[in-house]
PDB file of N, CA and C in Angstrom:
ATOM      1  N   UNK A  27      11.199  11.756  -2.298  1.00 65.00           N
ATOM      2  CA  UNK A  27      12.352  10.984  -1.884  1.00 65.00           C
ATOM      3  C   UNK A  27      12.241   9.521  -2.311  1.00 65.00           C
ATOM      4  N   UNK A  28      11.240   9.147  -2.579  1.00 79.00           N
ATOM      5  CA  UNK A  28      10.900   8.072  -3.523  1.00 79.00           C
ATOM      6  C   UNK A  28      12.081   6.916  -2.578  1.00 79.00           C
ATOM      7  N   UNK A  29      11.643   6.425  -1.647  1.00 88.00           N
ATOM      8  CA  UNK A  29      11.755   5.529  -0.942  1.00 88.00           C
ATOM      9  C   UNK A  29      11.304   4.107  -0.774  1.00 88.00           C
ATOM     10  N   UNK A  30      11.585   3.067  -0.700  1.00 93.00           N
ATOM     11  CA  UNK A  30      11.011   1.735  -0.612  1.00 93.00           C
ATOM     12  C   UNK A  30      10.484   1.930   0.602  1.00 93.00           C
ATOM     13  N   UNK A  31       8.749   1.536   0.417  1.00 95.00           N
ATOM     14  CA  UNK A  31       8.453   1.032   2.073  1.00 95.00           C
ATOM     15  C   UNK A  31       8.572  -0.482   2.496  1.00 95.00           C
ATOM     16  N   UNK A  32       9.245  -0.820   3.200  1.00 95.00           N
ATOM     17  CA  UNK A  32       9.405  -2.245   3.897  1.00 95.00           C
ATOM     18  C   UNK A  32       8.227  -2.522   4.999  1.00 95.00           C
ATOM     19  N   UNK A  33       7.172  -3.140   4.718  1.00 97.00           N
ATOM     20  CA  UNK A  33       6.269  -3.703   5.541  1.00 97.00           C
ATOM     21  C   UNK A  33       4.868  -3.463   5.352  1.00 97.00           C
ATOM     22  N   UNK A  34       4.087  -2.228   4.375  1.00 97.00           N
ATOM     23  CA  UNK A  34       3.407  -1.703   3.999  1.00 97.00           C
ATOM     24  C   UNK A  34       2.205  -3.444   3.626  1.00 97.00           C
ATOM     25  N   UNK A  35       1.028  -2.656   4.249  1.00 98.00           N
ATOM     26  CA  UNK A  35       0.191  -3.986   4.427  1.00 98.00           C
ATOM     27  C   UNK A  35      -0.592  -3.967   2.845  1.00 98.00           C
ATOM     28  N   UNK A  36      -0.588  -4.980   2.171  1.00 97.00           N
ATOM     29  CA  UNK A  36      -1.132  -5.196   0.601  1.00 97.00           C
ATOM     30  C   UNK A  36      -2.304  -5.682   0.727  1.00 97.00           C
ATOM     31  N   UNK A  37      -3.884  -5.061   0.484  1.00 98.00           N
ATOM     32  CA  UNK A  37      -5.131  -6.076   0.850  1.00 98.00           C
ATOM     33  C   UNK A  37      -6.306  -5.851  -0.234  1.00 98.00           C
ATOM     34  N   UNK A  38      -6.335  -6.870  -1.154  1.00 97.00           N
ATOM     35  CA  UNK A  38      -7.559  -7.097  -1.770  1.00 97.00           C
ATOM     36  C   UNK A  38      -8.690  -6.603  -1.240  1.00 97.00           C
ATOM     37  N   UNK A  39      -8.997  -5.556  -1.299  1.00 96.00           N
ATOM     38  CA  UNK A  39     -10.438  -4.766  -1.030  1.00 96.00           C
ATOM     39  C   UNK A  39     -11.551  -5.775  -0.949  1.00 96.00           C
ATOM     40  N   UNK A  40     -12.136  -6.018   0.192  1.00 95.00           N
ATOM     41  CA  UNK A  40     -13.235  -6.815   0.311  1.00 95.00           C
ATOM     42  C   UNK A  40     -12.930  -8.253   0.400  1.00 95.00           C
ATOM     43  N   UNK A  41     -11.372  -8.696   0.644  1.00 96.00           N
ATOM     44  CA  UNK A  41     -10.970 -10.134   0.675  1.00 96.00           C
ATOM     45  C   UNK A  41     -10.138 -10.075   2.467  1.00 96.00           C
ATOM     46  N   UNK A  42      -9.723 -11.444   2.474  1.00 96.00           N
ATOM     47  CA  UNK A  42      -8.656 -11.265   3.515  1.00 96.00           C
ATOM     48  C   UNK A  42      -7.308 -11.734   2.503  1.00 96.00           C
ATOM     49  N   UNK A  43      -7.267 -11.617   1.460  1.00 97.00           N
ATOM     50  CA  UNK A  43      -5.761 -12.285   0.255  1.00 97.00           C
ATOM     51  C   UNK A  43      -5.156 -10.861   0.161  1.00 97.00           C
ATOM     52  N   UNK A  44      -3.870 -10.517   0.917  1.00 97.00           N
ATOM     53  CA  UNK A  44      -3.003  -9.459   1.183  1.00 97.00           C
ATOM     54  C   UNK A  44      -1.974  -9.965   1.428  1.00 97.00           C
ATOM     55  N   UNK A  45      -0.653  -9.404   1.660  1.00 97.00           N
ATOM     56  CA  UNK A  45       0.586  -9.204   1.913  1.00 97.00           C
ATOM     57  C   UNK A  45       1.272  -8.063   2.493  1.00 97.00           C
ATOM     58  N   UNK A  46       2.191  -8.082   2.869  1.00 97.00           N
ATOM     59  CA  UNK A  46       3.414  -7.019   2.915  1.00 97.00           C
ATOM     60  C   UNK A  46       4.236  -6.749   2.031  1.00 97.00           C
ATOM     61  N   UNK A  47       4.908  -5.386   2.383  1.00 97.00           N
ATOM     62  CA  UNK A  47       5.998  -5.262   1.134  1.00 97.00           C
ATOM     63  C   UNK A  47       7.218  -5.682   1.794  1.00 97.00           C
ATOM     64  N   UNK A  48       8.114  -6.148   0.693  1.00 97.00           N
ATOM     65  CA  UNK A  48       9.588  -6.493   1.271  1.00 97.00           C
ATOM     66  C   UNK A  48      10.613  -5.526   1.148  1.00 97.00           C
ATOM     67  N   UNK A  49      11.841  -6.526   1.678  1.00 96.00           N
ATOM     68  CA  UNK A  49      12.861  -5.402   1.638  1.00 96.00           C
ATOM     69  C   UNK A  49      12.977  -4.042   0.441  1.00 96.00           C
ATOM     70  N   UNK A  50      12.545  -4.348  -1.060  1.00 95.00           N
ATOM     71  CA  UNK A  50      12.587  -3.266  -1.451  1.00 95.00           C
ATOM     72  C   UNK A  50      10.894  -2.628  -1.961  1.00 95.00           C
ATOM     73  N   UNK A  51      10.335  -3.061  -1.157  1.00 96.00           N
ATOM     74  CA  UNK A  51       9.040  -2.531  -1.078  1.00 96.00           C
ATOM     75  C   UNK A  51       8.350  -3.179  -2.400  1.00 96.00           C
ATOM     76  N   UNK A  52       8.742  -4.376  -2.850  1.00 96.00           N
ATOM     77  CA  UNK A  52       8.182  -5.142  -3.675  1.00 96.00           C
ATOM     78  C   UNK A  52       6.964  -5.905  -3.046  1.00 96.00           C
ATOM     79  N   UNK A  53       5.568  -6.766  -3.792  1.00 96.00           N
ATOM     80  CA  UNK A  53       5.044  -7.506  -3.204  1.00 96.00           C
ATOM     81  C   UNK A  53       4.699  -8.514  -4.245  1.00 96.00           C
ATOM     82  N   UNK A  54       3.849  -9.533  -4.266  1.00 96.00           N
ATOM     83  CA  UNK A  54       3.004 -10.310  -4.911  1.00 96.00           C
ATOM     84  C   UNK A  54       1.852 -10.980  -4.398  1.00 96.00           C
ATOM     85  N   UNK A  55       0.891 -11.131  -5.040  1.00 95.00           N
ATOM     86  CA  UNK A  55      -0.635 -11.177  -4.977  1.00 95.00           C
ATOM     87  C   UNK A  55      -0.608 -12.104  -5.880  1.00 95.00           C
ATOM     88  N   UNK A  56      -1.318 -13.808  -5.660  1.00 94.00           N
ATOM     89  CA  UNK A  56      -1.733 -14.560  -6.417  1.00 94.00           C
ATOM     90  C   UNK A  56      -3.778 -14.445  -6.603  1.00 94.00           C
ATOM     91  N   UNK A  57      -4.010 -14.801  -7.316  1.00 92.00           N
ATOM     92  CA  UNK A  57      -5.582 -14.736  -7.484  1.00 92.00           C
ATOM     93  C   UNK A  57      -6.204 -13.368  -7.303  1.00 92.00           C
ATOM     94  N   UNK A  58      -5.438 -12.680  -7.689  1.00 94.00           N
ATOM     95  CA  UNK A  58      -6.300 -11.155  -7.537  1.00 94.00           C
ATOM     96  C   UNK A  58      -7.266 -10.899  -9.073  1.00 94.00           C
ATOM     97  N   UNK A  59      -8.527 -10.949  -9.104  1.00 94.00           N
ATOM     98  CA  UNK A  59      -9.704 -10.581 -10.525  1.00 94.00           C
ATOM     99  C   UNK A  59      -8.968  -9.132 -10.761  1.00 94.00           C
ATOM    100  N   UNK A  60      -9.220  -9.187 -12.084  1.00 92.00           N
ATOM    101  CA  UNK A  60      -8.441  -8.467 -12.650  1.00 92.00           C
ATOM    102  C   UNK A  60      -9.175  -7.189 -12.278  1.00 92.00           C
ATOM    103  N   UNK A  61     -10.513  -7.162 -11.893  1.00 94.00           N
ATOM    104  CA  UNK A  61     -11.445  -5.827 -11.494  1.00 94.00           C
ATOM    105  C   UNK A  61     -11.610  -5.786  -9.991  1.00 94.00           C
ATOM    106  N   UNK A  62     -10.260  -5.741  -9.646  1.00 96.00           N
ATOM    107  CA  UNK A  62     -10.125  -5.741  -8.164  1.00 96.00           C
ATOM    108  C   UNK A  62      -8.923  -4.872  -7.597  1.00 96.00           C
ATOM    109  N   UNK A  63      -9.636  -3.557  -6.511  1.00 97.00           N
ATOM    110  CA  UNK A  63      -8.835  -2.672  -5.750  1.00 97.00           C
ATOM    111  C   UNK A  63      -7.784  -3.299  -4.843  1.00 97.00           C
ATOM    112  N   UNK A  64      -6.614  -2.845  -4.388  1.00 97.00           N
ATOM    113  CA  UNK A  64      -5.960  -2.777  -3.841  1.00 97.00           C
ATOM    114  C   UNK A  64      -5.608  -1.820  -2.660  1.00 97.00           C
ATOM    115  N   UNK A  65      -5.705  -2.438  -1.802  1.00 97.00           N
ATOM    116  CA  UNK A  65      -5.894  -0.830  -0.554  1.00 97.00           C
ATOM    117  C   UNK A  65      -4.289  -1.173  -0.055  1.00 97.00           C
ATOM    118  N   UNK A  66      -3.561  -0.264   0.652  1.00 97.00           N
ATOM    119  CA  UNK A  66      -2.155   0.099   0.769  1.00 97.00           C
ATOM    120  C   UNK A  66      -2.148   1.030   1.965  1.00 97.00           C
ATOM    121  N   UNK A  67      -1.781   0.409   2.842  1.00 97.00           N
ATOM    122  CA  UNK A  67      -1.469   1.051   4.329  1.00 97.00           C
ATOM    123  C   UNK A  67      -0.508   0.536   4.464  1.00 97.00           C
ATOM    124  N   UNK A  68       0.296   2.009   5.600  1.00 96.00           N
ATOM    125  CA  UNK A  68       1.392   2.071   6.299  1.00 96.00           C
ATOM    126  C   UNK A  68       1.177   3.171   7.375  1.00 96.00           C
ATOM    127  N   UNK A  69       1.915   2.842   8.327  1.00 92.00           N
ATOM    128  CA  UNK A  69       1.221   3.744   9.716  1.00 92.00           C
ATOM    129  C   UNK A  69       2.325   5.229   9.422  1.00 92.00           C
ATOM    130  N   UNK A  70       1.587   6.441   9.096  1.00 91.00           N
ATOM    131  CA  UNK A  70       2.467   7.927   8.481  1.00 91.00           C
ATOM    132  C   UNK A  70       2.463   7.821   7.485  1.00 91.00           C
ATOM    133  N   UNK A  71       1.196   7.087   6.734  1.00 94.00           N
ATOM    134  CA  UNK A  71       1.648   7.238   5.324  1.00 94.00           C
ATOM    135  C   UNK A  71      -0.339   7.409   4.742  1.00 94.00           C
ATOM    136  N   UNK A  72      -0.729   8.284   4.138  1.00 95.00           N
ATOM    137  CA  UNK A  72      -2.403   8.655   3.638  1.00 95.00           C
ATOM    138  C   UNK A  72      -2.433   6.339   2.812  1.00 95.00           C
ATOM    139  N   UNK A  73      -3.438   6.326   3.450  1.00 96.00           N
ATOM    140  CA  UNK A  73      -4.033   5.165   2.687  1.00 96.00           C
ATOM    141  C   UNK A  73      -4.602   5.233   1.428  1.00 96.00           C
ATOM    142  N   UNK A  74      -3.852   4.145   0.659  1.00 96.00           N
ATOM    143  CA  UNK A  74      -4.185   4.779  -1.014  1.00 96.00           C
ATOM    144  C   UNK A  74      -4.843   3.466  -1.361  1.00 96.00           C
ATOM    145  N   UNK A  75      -6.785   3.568  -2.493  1.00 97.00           N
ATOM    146  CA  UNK A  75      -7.013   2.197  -2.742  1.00 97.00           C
ATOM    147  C   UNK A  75      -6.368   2.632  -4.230  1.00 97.00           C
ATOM    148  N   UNK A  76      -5.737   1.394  -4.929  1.00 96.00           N
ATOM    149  CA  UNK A  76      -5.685   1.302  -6.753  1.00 96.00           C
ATOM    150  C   UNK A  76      -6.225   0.345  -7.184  1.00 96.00           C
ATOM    151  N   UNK A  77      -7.154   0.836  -8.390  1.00 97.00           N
ATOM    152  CA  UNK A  77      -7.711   0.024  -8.866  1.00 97.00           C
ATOM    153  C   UNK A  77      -6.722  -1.069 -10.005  1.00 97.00           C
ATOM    154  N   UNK A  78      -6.900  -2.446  -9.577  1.00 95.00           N
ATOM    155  CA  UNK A  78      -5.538  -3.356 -10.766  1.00 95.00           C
ATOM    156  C   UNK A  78      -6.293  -3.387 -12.058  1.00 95.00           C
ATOM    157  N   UNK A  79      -7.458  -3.341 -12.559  1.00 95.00           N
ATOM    158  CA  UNK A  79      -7.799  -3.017 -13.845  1.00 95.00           C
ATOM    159  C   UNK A  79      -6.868  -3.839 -15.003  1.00 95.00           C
ATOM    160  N   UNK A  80      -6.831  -5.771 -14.677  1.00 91.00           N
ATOM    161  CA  UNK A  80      -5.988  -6.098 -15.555  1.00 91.00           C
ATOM    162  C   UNK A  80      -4.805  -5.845 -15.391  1.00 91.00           C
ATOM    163  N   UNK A  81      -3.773  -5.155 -14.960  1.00 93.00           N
ATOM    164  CA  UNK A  81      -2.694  -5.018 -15.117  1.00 93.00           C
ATOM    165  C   UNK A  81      -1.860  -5.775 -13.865  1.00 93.00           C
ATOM    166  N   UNK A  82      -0.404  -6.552 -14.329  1.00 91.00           N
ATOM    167  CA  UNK A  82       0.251  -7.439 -13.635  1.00 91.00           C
ATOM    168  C   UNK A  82       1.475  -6.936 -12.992  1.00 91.00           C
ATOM    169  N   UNK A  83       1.814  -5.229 -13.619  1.00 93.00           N
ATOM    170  CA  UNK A  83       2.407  -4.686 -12.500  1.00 93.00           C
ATOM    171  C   UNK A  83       1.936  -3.395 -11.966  1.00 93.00           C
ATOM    172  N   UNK A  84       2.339  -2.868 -10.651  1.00 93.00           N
ATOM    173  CA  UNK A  84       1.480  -1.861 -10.368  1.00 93.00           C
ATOM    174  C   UNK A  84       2.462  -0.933  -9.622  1.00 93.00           C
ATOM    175  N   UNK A  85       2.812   0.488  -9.431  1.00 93.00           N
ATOM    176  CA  UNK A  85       3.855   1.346  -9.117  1.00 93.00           C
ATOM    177  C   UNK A  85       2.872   1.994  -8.117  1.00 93.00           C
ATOM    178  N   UNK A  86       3.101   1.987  -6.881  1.00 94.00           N
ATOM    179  CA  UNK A  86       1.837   2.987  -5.997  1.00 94.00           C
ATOM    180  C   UNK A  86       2.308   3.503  -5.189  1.00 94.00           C
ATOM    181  N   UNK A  87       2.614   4.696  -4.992  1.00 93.00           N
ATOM    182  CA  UNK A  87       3.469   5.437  -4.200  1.00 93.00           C
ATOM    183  C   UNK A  87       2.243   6.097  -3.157  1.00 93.00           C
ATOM    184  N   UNK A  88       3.338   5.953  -1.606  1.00 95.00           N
ATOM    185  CA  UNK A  88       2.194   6.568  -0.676  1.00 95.00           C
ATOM    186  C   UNK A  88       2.531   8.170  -0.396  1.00 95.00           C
ATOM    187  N   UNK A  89       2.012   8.715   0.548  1.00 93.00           N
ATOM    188  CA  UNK A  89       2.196  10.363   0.485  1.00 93.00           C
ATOM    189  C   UNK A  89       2.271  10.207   1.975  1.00 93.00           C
ATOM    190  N   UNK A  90       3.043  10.993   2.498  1.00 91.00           N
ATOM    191  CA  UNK A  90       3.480  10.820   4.165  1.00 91.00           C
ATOM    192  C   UNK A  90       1.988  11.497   4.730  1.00 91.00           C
ATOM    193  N   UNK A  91       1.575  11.164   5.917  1.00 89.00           N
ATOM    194  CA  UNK A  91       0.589  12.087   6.690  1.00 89.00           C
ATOM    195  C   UNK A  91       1.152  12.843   7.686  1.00 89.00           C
ATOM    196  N   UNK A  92       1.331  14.099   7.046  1.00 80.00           N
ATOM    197  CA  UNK A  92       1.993  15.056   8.209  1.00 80.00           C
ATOM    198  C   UNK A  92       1.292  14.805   9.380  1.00 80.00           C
ATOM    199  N   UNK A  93      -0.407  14.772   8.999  1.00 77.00           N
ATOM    200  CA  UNK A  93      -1.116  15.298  10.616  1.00 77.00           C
ATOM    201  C   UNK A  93      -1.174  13.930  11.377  1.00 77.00           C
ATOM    202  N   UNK A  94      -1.241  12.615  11.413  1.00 65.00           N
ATOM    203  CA  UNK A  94      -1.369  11.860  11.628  1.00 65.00           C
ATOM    204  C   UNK A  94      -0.049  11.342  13.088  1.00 65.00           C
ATOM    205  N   UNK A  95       1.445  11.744  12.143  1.00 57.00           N
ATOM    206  CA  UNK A  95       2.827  11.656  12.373  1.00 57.00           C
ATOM    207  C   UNK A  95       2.413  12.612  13.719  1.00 57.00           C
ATOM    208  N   UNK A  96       1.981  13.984  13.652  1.00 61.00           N
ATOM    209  CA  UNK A  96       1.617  15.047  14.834  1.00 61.00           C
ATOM    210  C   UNK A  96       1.150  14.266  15.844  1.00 61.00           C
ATOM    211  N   UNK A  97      -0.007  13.365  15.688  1.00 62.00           N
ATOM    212  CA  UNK A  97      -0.679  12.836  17.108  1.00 62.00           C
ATOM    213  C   UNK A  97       0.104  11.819  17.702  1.00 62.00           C
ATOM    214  N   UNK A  98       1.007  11.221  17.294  1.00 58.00           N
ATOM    215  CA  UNK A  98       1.951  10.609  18.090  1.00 58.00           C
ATOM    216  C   UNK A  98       2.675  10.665  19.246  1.00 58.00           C
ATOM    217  N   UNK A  99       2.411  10.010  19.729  1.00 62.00           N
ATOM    218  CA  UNK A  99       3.037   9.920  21.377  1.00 62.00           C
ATOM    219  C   UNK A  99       3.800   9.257  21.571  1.00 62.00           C
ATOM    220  N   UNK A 100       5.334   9.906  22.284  1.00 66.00           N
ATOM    221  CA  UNK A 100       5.607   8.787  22.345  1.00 66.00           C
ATOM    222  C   UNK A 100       5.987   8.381  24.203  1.00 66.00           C
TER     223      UNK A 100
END
């Protein structure tokens, strides 16, 4: 369904230099080494790290967590 996530937390693996995503699930990262992971959380969504390997744009789609969504209470 290839959806924008709005709020999805953006974090330099091993830094505190992160962000959120915006309204269309865009972000930006200043000072990220070019040999530096990216970890990508959202609460119902599998946590994905990508490696930026040099590259200045990055497409990272998350995968819903069925079982996760299950333990919810509300």
């Amino acid at each position: 369904n290839n959806e924008a996530i709005i709020g999805a937390n953006v974090l330099v693996e091993g830094t505190t230099n992160g962000t959120i995503t915006d309204l269309g699930g865009n972000f930006t990262l200043n000072g990220v080494p070019t040999n530096a992971k990216l970890k990508v959380t959202y609460i119902g969504y599998i946590s994905q790290t990508v490696p930026v390997s040099g590259k200045t744009t990055l497409q990272i789609i998350l995968k819903e967590d069925a079982q996760s969504l299950d333990e919810v209470v509300v």
